[in-house]
Amino acid sequence: MADILELTDATFAAGVAEGVALVDFYGTYCPPCKLLDPVIEQLSETYAGRATIARVNVDDNSEAAVDNMVEDIPTLVFFKNGEAVARLFGAQKLETLAEELDHLLR
């Protein structure tokens, strides 16, 4: 099983600085966020070594959420070399997220 990187306010910038990253901004109390858990886990396994799959708990890391203009959760932000290049809102299908990651990895 691949690891999902848990980012904090302090580690956020370094966590998305290089390569392609998908960051799931979530809350522990959020039902749609819980629906994404197996999808994020599968992506972490599929893209291990090719892309960073990370999560940010918005309750514990409000600075990262504010800096990335997260107003609703779940919010999924795709980064390439530290720059936010795409975002999706709400629970998403595995195929949708994989398609965006594949596009960014080209």
mmCIF file of N, CA, C and O in Angstrom:
data_model
loop_
_atom_site.group_PDB
_atom_site.id
_atom_site.type_symbol
_atom_site.label_atom_id
_atom_site.label_comp_id
_atom_site.label_asym_id
_atom_site.label_seq_id
_atom_site.Cartn_x
_atom_site.Cartn_y
_atom_site.Cartn_z
ATOM 1 N N MET A 1 0.841 -1.172 0.000
ATOM 2 C CA MET A 1 0.000 0.000 0.000
ATOM 3 C C MET A 1 0.892 1.242 0.000
ATOM 4 O O MET A 1 1.808 1.357 0.784
ATOM 5 N N ALA A 2 0.616 2.173 -0.910
ATOM 6 C CA ALA A 2 1.371 3.424 -0.984
ATOM 7 C C ALA A 2 0.874 4.385 0.089
ATOM 8 O O ALA A 2 -0.259 4.283 0.564
ATOM 9 N N ASP A 3 1.725 5.313 0.438
ATOM 10 C CA ASP A 3 1.361 6.282 1.463
ATOM 11 C C ASP A 3 0.724 7.523 0.861
ATOM 12 O O ASP A 3 1.144 8.002 -0.183
ATOM 13 N N ILE A 4 -0.271 8.026 1.550
ATOM 14 C CA ILE A 4 -0.862 9.315 1.214
ATOM 15 C C ILE A 4 -0.162 10.331 2.099
ATOM 16 O O ILE A 4 -0.113 10.177 3.317
ATOM 17 N N LEU A 5 0.400 11.345 1.495
ATOM 18 C CA LEU A 5 1.145 12.359 2.223
ATOM 19 C C LEU A 5 0.177 13.272 2.961
ATOM 20 O O LEU A 5 -0.708 13.873 2.346
ATOM 21 N N GLU A 6 0.307 13.357 4.282
ATOM 22 C CA GLU A 6 -0.516 14.261 5.083
ATOM 23 C C GLU A 6 0.230 15.585 5.207
ATOM 24 O O GLU A 6 1.275 15.653 5.856
ATOM 25 N N LEU A 7 -0.295 16.619 4.565
ATOM 26 C CA LEU A 7 0.354 17.929 4.597
ATOM 27 C C LEU A 7 -0.238 18.794 5.698
ATOM 28 O O LEU A 7 -1.411 18.670 6.037
ATOM 29 N N THR A 8 0.589 19.687 6.212
ATOM 30 C CA THR A 8 0.172 20.650 7.225
ATOM 31 C C THR A 8 0.457 22.048 6.698
ATOM 32 O O THR A 8 1.064 22.220 5.633
ATOM 33 N N ASP A 9 0.066 23.050 7.457
ATOM 34 C CA ASP A 9 0.392 24.426 7.077
ATOM 35 C C ASP A 9 1.896 24.576 6.872
ATOM 36 O O ASP A 9 2.345 25.219 5.926
ATOM 37 N N ALA A 10 2.672 23.950 7.742
ATOM 38 C CA ALA A 10 4.133 24.083 7.703
ATOM 39 C C ALA A 10 4.777 23.307 6.551
ATOM 40 O O ALA A 10 5.821 23.709 6.046
ATOM 41 N N THR A 11 4.178 22.212 6.130
ATOM 42 C CA THR A 11 4.807 21.363 5.115
ATOM 43 C C THR A 11 4.177 21.486 3.735
ATOM 44 O O THR A 11 4.637 20.859 2.782
ATOM 45 N N PHE A 12 3.138 22.292 3.616
ATOM 46 C CA PHE A 12 2.376 22.325 2.372
ATOM 47 C C PHE A 12 3.224 22.724 1.158
ATOM 48 O O PHE A 12 3.244 22.015 0.156
ATOM 49 N N ALA A 13 3.898 23.841 1.222
ATOM 50 C CA ALA A 13 4.659 24.337 0.065
ATOM 51 C C ALA A 13 5.692 23.318 -0.414
ATOM 52 O O ALA A 13 5.818 23.068 -1.614
ATOM 53 N N ALA A 14 6.412 22.729 0.505
ATOM 54 C CA ALA A 14 7.424 21.733 0.132
ATOM 55 C C ALA A 14 6.775 20.480 -0.452
ATOM 56 O O ALA A 14 7.329 19.848 -1.350
ATOM 57 N N GLY A 15 5.601 20.132 0.026
ATOM 58 C CA GLY A 15 4.923 18.924 -0.428
ATOM 59 C C GLY A 15 4.445 18.971 -1.864
ATOM 60 O O GLY A 15 4.287 17.936 -2.501
ATOM 61 N N VAL A 16 4.218 20.169 -2.387
ATOM 62 C CA VAL A 16 3.729 20.303 -3.767
ATOM 63 C C VAL A 16 4.730 21.002 -4.674
ATOM 64 O O VAL A 16 4.423 21.292 -5.825
ATOM 65 N N ALA A 17 5.935 21.251 -4.177
ATOM 66 C CA ALA A 17 6.915 22.072 -4.897
ATOM 67 C C ALA A 17 7.431 21.454 -6.185
ATOM 68 O O ALA A 17 7.720 22.168 -7.139
ATOM 69 N N GLU A 18 7.545 20.136 -6.234
ATOM 70 C CA GLU A 18 8.153 19.486 -7.397
ATOM 71 C C GLU A 18 7.214 18.455 -8.002
ATOM 72 O O GLU A 18 6.544 17.712 -7.286
ATOM 73 N N GLY A 19 7.208 18.414 -9.317
ATOM 74 C CA GLY A 19 6.432 17.404 -10.028
ATOM 75 C C GLY A 19 4.940 17.665 -9.952
ATOM 76 O O GLY A 19 4.486 18.781 -9.738
ATOM 77 N N VAL A 20 4.176 16.589 -10.133
ATOM 78 C CA VAL A 20 2.717 16.648 -10.137
ATOM 79 C C VAL A 20 2.198 16.191 -8.780
ATOM 80 O O VAL A 20 2.672 15.198 -8.226
ATOM 81 N N ALA A 21 1.217 16.928 -8.268
ATOM 82 C CA ALA A 21 0.613 16.567 -6.984
ATOM 83 C C ALA A 21 -0.895 16.775 -7.045
ATOM 84 O O ALA A 21 -1.377 17.714 -7.684
ATOM 85 N N LEU A 22 -1.610 15.904 -6.375
ATOM 86 C CA LEU A 22 -3.047 16.055 -6.155
ATOM 87 C C LEU A 22 -3.241 16.192 -4.655
ATOM 88 O O LEU A 22 -2.800 15.331 -3.890
ATOM 89 N N VAL A 23 -3.881 17.280 -4.243
ATOM 90 C CA VAL A 23 -4.125 17.512 -2.821
ATOM 91 C C VAL A 23 -5.629 17.504 -2.564
ATOM 92 O O VAL A 23 -6.380 18.260 -3.185
ATOM 93 N N ASP A 24 -6.035 16.649 -1.647
ATOM 94 C CA ASP A 24 -7.421 16.517 -1.212
ATOM 95 C C ASP A 24 -7.576 17.335 0.074
ATOM 96 O O ASP A 24 -7.035 16.978 1.113
ATOM 97 N N PHE A 25 -8.296 18.453 -0.008
ATOM 98 C CA PHE A 25 -8.620 19.254 1.171
ATOM 99 C C PHE A 25 -9.916 18.692 1.731
ATOM 100 O O PHE A 25 -10.946 18.683 1.049
ATOM 101 N N TYR A 26 -9.869 18.192 2.968
ATOM 102 C CA TYR A 26 -10.995 17.454 3.533
ATOM 103 C C TYR A 26 -11.246 17.822 4.985
ATOM 104 O O TYR A 26 -10.446 18.507 5.631
ATOM 105 N N GLY A 27 -12.363 17.340 5.498
ATOM 106 C CA GLY A 27 -12.693 17.441 6.913
ATOM 107 C C GLY A 27 -13.154 16.079 7.392
ATOM 108 O O GLY A 27 -13.791 15.332 6.641
ATOM 109 N N THR A 28 -12.865 15.745 8.632
ATOM 110 C CA THR A 28 -13.207 14.423 9.156
ATOM 111 C C THR A 28 -14.714 14.226 9.320
ATOM 112 O O THR A 28 -15.185 13.099 9.365
ATOM 113 N N TYR A 29 -15.461 15.301 9.389
ATOM 114 C CA TYR A 29 -16.907 15.274 9.610
ATOM 115 C C TYR A 29 -17.699 15.274 8.300
ATOM 116 O O TYR A 29 -18.917 15.264 8.307
ATOM 117 N N CYS A 30 -17.038 15.276 7.164
ATOM 118 C CA CYS A 30 -17.642 15.515 5.856
ATOM 119 C C CYS A 30 -17.963 14.196 5.129
ATOM 120 O O CYS A 30 -17.034 13.497 4.723
ATOM 121 N N PRO A 31 -19.255 13.852 4.954
ATOM 122 C CA PRO A 31 -19.596 12.599 4.264
ATOM 123 C C PRO A 31 -19.031 12.485 2.842
ATOM 124 O O PRO A 31 -18.489 11.427 2.500
ATOM 125 N N PRO A 32 -19.103 13.524 1.998
ATOM 126 C CA PRO A 32 -18.497 13.374 0.668
ATOM 127 C C PRO A 32 -16.980 13.153 0.730
ATOM 128 O O PRO A 32 -16.414 12.466 -0.118
ATOM 129 N N CYS A 33 -16.341 13.708 1.748
ATOM 130 C CA CYS A 33 -14.900 13.492 1.925
ATOM 131 C C CYS A 33 -14.625 12.021 2.203
ATOM 132 O O CYS A 33 -13.667 11.447 1.685
ATOM 133 N N LYS A 34 -15.467 11.412 3.018
ATOM 134 C CA LYS A 34 -15.297 9.990 3.341
ATOM 135 C C LYS A 34 -15.500 9.115 2.099
ATOM 136 O O LYS A 34 -14.853 8.084 1.945
ATOM 137 N N LEU A 35 -16.386 9.537 1.203
ATOM 138 C CA LEU A 35 -16.583 8.801 -0.044
ATOM 139 C C LEU A 35 -15.314 8.797 -0.898
ATOM 140 O O LEU A 35 -15.072 7.865 -1.656
ATOM 141 N N LEU A 36 -14.517 9.838 -0.767
ATOM 142 C CA LEU A 36 -13.283 9.951 -1.543
ATOM 143 C C LEU A 36 -12.139 9.116 -0.986
ATOM 144 O O LEU A 36 -11.168 8.864 -1.694
ATOM 145 N N ASP A 37 -12.225 8.699 0.267
ATOM 146 C CA ASP A 37 -11.115 7.970 0.893
ATOM 147 C C ASP A 37 -10.603 6.798 0.051
ATOM 148 O O ASP A 37 -9.403 6.715 -0.215
ATOM 149 N N PRO A 38 -11.472 5.880 -0.408
ATOM 150 C CA PRO A 38 -10.938 4.760 -1.203
ATOM 151 C C PRO A 38 -10.381 5.207 -2.555
ATOM 152 O O PRO A 38 -9.448 4.593 -3.080
ATOM 153 N N VAL A 39 -10.912 6.273 -3.116
ATOM 154 C CA VAL A 39 -10.413 6.792 -4.391
ATOM 155 C C VAL A 39 -9.009 7.353 -4.207
ATOM 156 O O VAL A 39 -8.093 7.060 -4.996
ATOM 157 N N ILE A 40 -8.810 8.126 -3.159
ATOM 158 C CA ILE A 40 -7.493 8.711 -2.875
ATOM 159 C C ILE A 40 -6.492 7.595 -2.582
ATOM 160 O O ILE A 40 -5.349 7.636 -3.052
ATOM 161 N N GLU A 41 -6.909 6.581 -1.856
ATOM 162 C CA GLU A 41 -6.035 5.444 -1.558
ATOM 163 C C GLU A 41 -5.613 4.736 -2.848
ATOM 164 O O GLU A 41 -4.439 4.431 -3.048
ATOM 165 N N GLN A 42 -6.567 4.493 -3.735
ATOM 166 C CA GLN A 42 -6.257 3.833 -5.006
ATOM 167 C C GLN A 42 -5.296 4.680 -5.843
ATOM 168 O O GLN A 42 -4.350 4.162 -6.436
ATOM 169 N N LEU A 43 -5.518 5.977 -5.888
ATOM 170 C CA LEU A 43 -4.623 6.863 -6.638
ATOM 171 C C LEU A 43 -3.213 6.838 -6.061
ATOM 172 O O LEU A 43 -2.238 6.851 -6.813
ATOM 173 N N SER A 44 -3.104 6.778 -4.732
ATOM 174 C CA SER A 44 -1.772 6.757 -4.114
ATOM 175 C C SER A 44 -1.017 5.498 -4.518
ATOM 176 O O SER A 44 0.207 5.536 -4.684
ATOM 177 N N GLU A 45 -1.728 4.404 -4.710
ATOM 178 C CA GLU A 45 -1.088 3.157 -5.138
ATOM 179 C C GLU A 45 -0.750 3.196 -6.627
ATOM 180 O O GLU A 45 0.353 2.841 -7.030
ATOM 181 N N THR A 46 -1.681 3.655 -7.430
ATOM 182 C CA THR A 46 -1.502 3.685 -8.884
ATOM 183 C C THR A 46 -0.406 4.649 -9.314
ATOM 184 O O THR A 46 0.350 4.355 -10.236
ATOM 185 N N TYR A 47 -0.306 5.791 -8.645
ATOM 186 C CA TYR A 47 0.635 6.827 -9.063
ATOM 187 C C TYR A 47 1.883 6.911 -8.183
ATOM 188 O O TYR A 47 2.636 7.873 -8.281
ATOM 189 N N ALA A 48 2.113 5.919 -7.362
ATOM 190 C CA ALA A 48 3.310 5.892 -6.510
ATOM 191 C C ALA A 48 4.560 6.046 -7.372
ATOM 192 O O ALA A 48 4.717 5.368 -8.386
ATOM 193 N N GLY A 49 5.410 6.982 -6.986
ATOM 194 C CA GLY A 49 6.648 7.221 -7.712
ATOM 195 C C GLY A 49 6.501 8.134 -8.914
ATOM 196 O O GLY A 49 7.489 8.540 -9.517
ATOM 197 N N ARG A 50 5.260 8.457 -9.289
ATOM 198 C CA ARG A 50 5.032 9.332 -10.447
ATOM 199 C C ARG A 50 4.388 10.649 -10.065
ATOM 200 O O ARG A 50 4.611 11.672 -10.713
ATOM 201 N N ALA A 51 3.542 10.639 -9.047
ATOM 202 C CA ALA A 51 2.849 11.852 -8.597
ATOM 203 C C ALA A 51 2.667 11.768 -7.083
ATOM 204 O O ALA A 51 2.582 10.686 -6.521
ATOM 205 N N THR A 52 2.593 12.920 -6.467
ATOM 206 C CA THR A 52 2.327 12.993 -5.035
ATOM 207 C C THR A 52 0.820 13.043 -4.823
ATOM 208 O O THR A 52 0.138 13.863 -5.444
ATOM 209 N N ILE A 53 0.318 12.167 -3.981
ATOM 210 C CA ILE A 53 -1.093 12.179 -3.600
ATOM 211 C C ILE A 53 -1.103 12.576 -2.124
ATOM 212 O O ILE A 53 -0.510 11.899 -1.292
ATOM 213 N N ALA A 54 -1.758 13.706 -1.839
ATOM 214 C CA ALA A 54 -1.685 14.270 -0.490
ATOM 215 C C ALA A 54 -3.065 14.697 -0.003
ATOM 216 O O ALA A 54 -3.996 14.859 -0.792
ATOM 217 N N ARG A 55 -3.135 14.896 1.314
ATOM 218 C CA ARG A 55 -4.366 15.357 1.948
ATOM 219 C C ARG A 55 -4.042 16.470 2.928
ATOM 220 O O ARG A 55 -2.963 16.493 3.514
ATOM 221 N N VAL A 56 -5.006 17.368 3.112
ATOM 222 C CA VAL A 56 -4.901 18.428 4.109
ATOM 223 C C VAL A 56 -6.204 18.469 4.890
ATOM 224 O O VAL A 56 -7.277 18.680 4.312
ATOM 225 N N ASN A 57 -6.119 18.264 6.197
ATOM 226 C CA ASN A 57 -7.285 18.401 7.071
ATOM 227 C C ASN A 57 -7.491 19.894 7.290
ATOM 228 O O ASN A 57 -6.673 20.550 7.929
ATOM 229 N N VAL A 58 -8.576 20.444 6.747
ATOM 230 C CA VAL A 58 -8.787 21.898 6.793
ATOM 231 C C VAL A 58 -9.044 22.417 8.198
ATOM 232 O O VAL A 58 -8.804 23.594 8.477
ATOM 233 N N ASP A 59 -9.529 21.564 9.087
ATOM 234 C CA ASP A 59 -9.769 22.003 10.464
ATOM 235 C C ASP A 59 -8.463 22.254 11.203
ATOM 236 O O ASP A 59 -8.382 23.157 12.036
ATOM 237 N N ASP A 60 -7.461 21.456 10.911
ATOM 238 C CA ASP A 60 -6.173 21.578 11.586
ATOM 239 C C ASP A 60 -5.186 22.461 10.839
ATOM 240 O O ASP A 60 -4.150 22.824 11.393
ATOM 241 N N ASN A 61 -5.482 22.773 9.573
ATOM 242 C CA ASN A 61 -4.532 23.496 8.723
ATOM 243 C C ASN A 61 -5.248 24.564 7.905
ATOM 244 O O ASN A 61 -5.276 24.523 6.675
ATOM 245 N N SER A 62 -5.814 25.521 8.608
ATOM 246 C CA SER A 62 -6.620 26.543 7.938
ATOM 247 C C SER A 62 -5.793 27.457 7.040
ATOM 248 O O SER A 62 -6.292 27.960 6.037
ATOM 249 N N GLU A 63 -4.525 27.649 7.349
ATOM 250 C CA GLU A 63 -3.682 28.515 6.523
ATOM 251 C C GLU A 63 -3.531 27.935 5.112
ATOM 252 O O GLU A 63 -3.664 28.655 4.114
ATOM 253 N N ALA A 64 -3.270 26.659 5.013
ATOM 254 C CA ALA A 64 -3.148 26.011 3.698
ATOM 255 C C ALA A 64 -4.469 26.104 2.944
ATOM 256 O O ALA A 64 -4.480 26.331 1.730
ATOM 257 N N ALA A 65 -5.572 25.926 3.639
ATOM 258 C CA ALA A 65 -6.887 26.009 3.002
ATOM 259 C C ALA A 65 -7.162 27.424 2.493
ATOM 260 O O ALA A 65 -7.602 27.606 1.356
ATOM 261 N N VAL A 66 -6.895 28.428 3.302
ATOM 262 C CA VAL A 66 -7.120 29.819 2.902
ATOM 263 C C VAL A 66 -6.203 30.195 1.743
ATOM 264 O O VAL A 66 -6.637 30.796 0.754
ATOM 265 N N ASP A 67 -4.930 29.832 1.830
ATOM 266 C CA ASP A 67 -3.968 30.149 0.771
ATOM 267 C C ASP A 67 -4.372 29.548 -0.572
ATOM 268 O O ASP A 67 -4.024 30.087 -1.629
ATOM 269 N N ASN A 68 -5.103 28.429 -0.528
ATOM 270 C CA ASN A 68 -5.511 27.749 -1.754
ATOM 271 C C ASN A 68 -6.983 27.974 -2.083
ATOM 272 O O ASN A 68 -7.554 27.257 -2.897
ATOM 273 N N MET A 69 -7.572 28.976 -1.443
ATOM 274 C CA MET A 69 -8.948 29.403 -1.710
ATOM 275 C C MET A 69 -9.954 28.268 -1.609
ATOM 276 O O MET A 69 -10.842 28.128 -2.449
ATOM 277 N N VAL A 70 -9.788 27.435 -0.593
ATOM 278 C CA VAL A 70 -10.712 26.324 -0.361
ATOM 279 C C VAL A 70 -11.892 26.869 0.439
ATOM 280 O O VAL A 70 -11.740 27.288 1.575
ATOM 281 N N GLU A 71 -13.067 26.862 -0.206
ATOM 282 C CA GLU A 71 -14.272 27.366 0.448
ATOM 283 C C GLU A 71 -15.227 26.249 0.833
ATOM 284 O O GLU A 71 -16.027 26.398 1.738
ATOM 285 N N ASP A 72 -15.175 25.152 0.088
ATOM 286 C CA ASP A 72 -16.015 23.988 0.357
ATOM 287 C C ASP A 72 -15.128 22.750 0.350
ATOM 288 O O ASP A 72 -14.080 22.738 -0.293
ATOM 289 N N ILE A 73 -15.593 21.723 1.048
ATOM 290 C CA ILE A 73 -14.853 20.466 1.023
ATOM 291 C C ILE A 73 -15.784 19.354 0.576
ATOM 292 O O ILE A 73 -16.991 19.453 0.801
ATOM 293 N N PRO A 74 -15.254 18.366 -0.070
ATOM 294 C CA PRO A 74 -13.865 18.261 -0.481
ATOM 295 C C PRO A 74 -13.552 19.152 -1.686
ATOM 296 O O PRO A 74 -14.383 19.344 -2.557
ATOM 297 N N THR A 75 -12.346 19.678 -1.674
ATOM 298 C CA THR A 75 -11.789 20.379 -2.823
ATOM 299 C C THR A 75 -10.513 19.641 -3.194
ATOM 300 O O THR A 75 -9.685 19.364 -2.335
ATOM 301 N N LEU A 76 -10.368 19.342 -4.465
ATOM 302 C CA LEU A 76 -9.197 18.623 -4.971
ATOM 303 C C LEU A 76 -8.428 19.577 -5.877
ATOM 304 O O LEU A 76 -8.977 20.078 -6.862
ATOM 305 N N VAL A 77 -7.184 19.843 -5.508
ATOM 306 C CA VAL A 77 -6.363 20.781 -6.267
ATOM 307 C C VAL A 77 -5.171 20.028 -6.850
ATOM 308 O O VAL A 77 -4.467 19.315 -6.139
ATOM 309 N N PHE A 78 -4.966 20.214 -8.138
ATOM 310 C CA PHE A 78 -3.837 19.611 -8.848
ATOM 311 C C PHE A 78 -2.733 20.651 -8.978
ATOM 312 O O PHE A 78 -3.003 21.799 -9.349
ATOM 313 N N PHE A 79 -1.511 20.251 -8.672
ATOM 314 C CA PHE A 79 -0.354 21.134 -8.743
ATOM 315 C C PHE A 79 0.671 20.571 -9.713
ATOM 316 O O PHE A 79 0.810 19.357 -9.843
ATOM 317 N N LYS A 80 1.370 21.473 -10.370
ATOM 318 C CA LYS A 80 2.516 21.075 -11.190
ATOM 319 C C LYS A 80 3.647 22.029 -10.836
ATOM 320 O O LYS A 80 3.524 23.245 -11.026
ATOM 321 N N ASN A 81 4.711 21.467 -10.267
ATOM 322 C CA ASN A 81 5.870 22.248 -9.826
ATOM 323 C C ASN A 81 5.475 23.437 -8.954
ATOM 324 O O ASN A 81 5.947 24.545 -9.132
ATOM 325 N N GLY A 82 4.582 23.171 -8.001
ATOM 326 C CA GLY A 82 4.196 24.166 -7.013
ATOM 327 C C GLY A 82 3.074 25.102 -7.422
ATOM 328 O O GLY A 82 2.593 25.874 -6.606
ATOM 329 N N GLU A 83 2.620 25.038 -8.655
ATOM 330 C CA GLU A 83 1.572 25.930 -9.136
ATOM 331 C C GLU A 83 0.255 25.172 -9.264
ATOM 332 O O GLU A 83 0.196 24.104 -9.883
ATOM 333 N N ALA A 84 -0.810 25.729 -8.702
ATOM 334 C CA ALA A 84 -2.134 25.122 -8.838
ATOM 335 C C ALA A 84 -2.578 25.273 -10.290
ATOM 336 O O ALA A 84 -2.609 26.383 -10.822
ATOM 337 N N VAL A 85 -2.896 24.145 -10.929
ATOM 338 C CA VAL A 85 -3.240 24.185 -12.349
ATOM 339 C C VAL A 85 -4.668 23.723 -12.641
ATOM 340 O O VAL A 85 -5.175 23.951 -13.737
ATOM 341 N N ALA A 86 -5.323 23.076 -11.680
ATOM 342 C CA ALA A 86 -6.705 22.632 -11.867
ATOM 343 C C ALA A 86 -7.307 22.342 -10.500
ATOM 344 O O ALA A 86 -6.584 22.073 -9.540
ATOM 345 N N ARG A 87 -8.635 22.410 -10.453
ATOM 346 C CA ARG A 87 -9.327 22.070 -9.204
ATOM 347 C C ARG A 87 -10.700 21.503 -9.503
ATOM 348 O O ARG A 87 -11.326 21.878 -10.485
ATOM 349 N N LEU A 88 -11.100 20.595 -8.638
ATOM 350 C CA LEU A 88 -12.411 19.974 -8.719
ATOM 351 C C LEU A 88 -13.049 20.043 -7.338
ATOM 352 O O LEU A 88 -12.343 20.063 -6.320
ATOM 353 N N PHE A 89 -14.372 20.053 -7.311
ATOM 354 C CA PHE A 89 -15.095 20.163 -6.052
ATOM 355 C C PHE A 89 -16.011 18.964 -5.878
ATOM 356 O O PHE A 89 -16.576 18.465 -6.845
ATOM 357 N N GLY A 90 -16.151 18.518 -4.636
ATOM 358 C CA GLY A 90 -17.054 17.414 -4.337
ATOM 359 C C GLY A 90 -16.420 16.064 -4.613
ATOM 360 O O GLY A 90 -15.302 15.969 -5.099
ATOM 361 N N ALA A 91 -17.165 15.028 -4.286
ATOM 362 C CA ALA A 91 -16.693 13.660 -4.512
ATOM 363 C C ALA A 91 -16.570 13.438 -6.014
ATOM 364 O O ALA A 91 -17.453 13.796 -6.778
ATOM 365 N N GLN A 92 -15.457 12.860 -6.419
ATOM 366 C CA GLN A 92 -15.168 12.627 -7.835
ATOM 367 C C GLN A 92 -14.896 11.152 -8.071
ATOM 368 O O GLN A 92 -14.435 10.438 -7.181
ATOM 369 N N LYS A 93 -15.116 10.723 -9.300
ATOM 370 C CA LYS A 93 -14.822 9.346 -9.680
ATOM 371 C C LYS A 93 -13.325 9.170 -9.866
ATOM 372 O O LYS A 93 -12.616 10.096 -10.255
ATOM 373 N N LEU A 94 -12.868 7.966 -9.617
ATOM 374 C CA LEU A 94 -11.466 7.615 -9.812
ATOM 375 C C LEU A 94 -11.006 7.975 -11.223
ATOM 376 O O LEU A 94 -9.935 8.562 -11.413
ATOM 377 N N GLU A 95 -11.807 7.658 -12.209
ATOM 378 C CA GLU A 95 -11.443 7.891 -13.602
ATOM 379 C C GLU A 95 -11.232 9.380 -13.893
ATOM 380 O O GLU A 95 -10.326 9.739 -14.654
ATOM 381 N N THR A 96 -12.030 10.233 -13.309
ATOM 382 C CA THR A 96 -11.912 11.678 -13.525
ATOM 383 C C THR A 96 -10.584 12.189 -12.990
ATOM 384 O O THR A 96 -9.877 12.952 -13.660
ATOM 385 N N LEU A 97 -10.234 11.765 -11.787
ATOM 386 C CA LEU A 97 -8.987 12.218 -11.175
ATOM 387 C C LEU A 97 -7.780 11.627 -11.895
ATOM 388 O O LEU A 97 -6.777 12.323 -12.121
ATOM 389 N N ALA A 98 -7.864 10.365 -12.286
ATOM 390 C CA ALA A 98 -6.766 9.713 -13.006
ATOM 391 C C ALA A 98 -6.539 10.384 -14.357
ATOM 392 O O ALA A 98 -5.390 10.570 -14.781
ATOM 393 N N GLU A 99 -7.600 10.759 -15.029
ATOM 394 C CA GLU A 99 -7.477 11.436 -16.326
ATOM 395 C C GLU A 99 -6.709 12.751 -16.183
ATOM 396 O O GLU A 99 -5.835 13.052 -16.997
ATOM 397 N N GLU A 100 -7.020 13.516 -15.150
ATOM 398 C CA GLU A 100 -6.320 14.791 -14.939
ATOM 399 C C GLU A 100 -4.848 14.547 -14.572
ATOM 400 O O GLU A 100 -3.955 15.241 -15.069
ATOM 401 N N LEU A 101 -4.589 13.575 -13.723
ATOM 402 C CA LEU A 101 -3.206 13.252 -13.376
ATOM 403 C C LEU A 101 -2.418 12.803 -14.606
ATOM 404 O O LEU A 101 -1.285 13.249 -14.821
ATOM 405 N N ASP A 102 -3.031 11.951 -15.415
ATOM 406 C CA ASP A 102 -2.350 11.489 -16.634
ATOM 407 C C ASP A 102 -2.033 12.651 -17.555
ATOM 408 O O ASP A 102 -0.951 12.722 -18.139
ATOM 409 N N HIS A 103 -2.964 13.580 -17.685
ATOM 410 C CA HIS A 103 -2.751 14.768 -18.519
ATOM 411 C C HIS A 103 -1.559 15.582 -18.006
ATOM 412 O O HIS A 103 -0.709 16.015 -18.797
ATOM 413 N N LEU A 104 -1.474 15.774 -16.718
ATOM 414 C CA LEU A 104 -0.387 16.577 -16.135
ATOM 415 C C LEU A 104 0.955 15.860 -16.195
ATOM 416 O O LEU A 104 2.005 16.509 -16.240
ATOM 417 N N LEU A 105 0.940 14.552 -16.226
ATOM 418 C CA LEU A 105 2.179 13.766 -16.265
ATOM 419 C C LEU A 105 2.774 13.648 -17.676
ATOM 420 O O LEU A 105 3.898 13.218 -17.837
ATOM 421 N N ARG A 106 2.033 14.057 -18.678
ATOM 422 C CA ARG A 106 2.538 13.988 -20.065
ATOM 423 C C ARG A 106 3.651 14.958 -20.296
ATOM 424 O O ARG A 106 3.766 16.000 -19.781
#
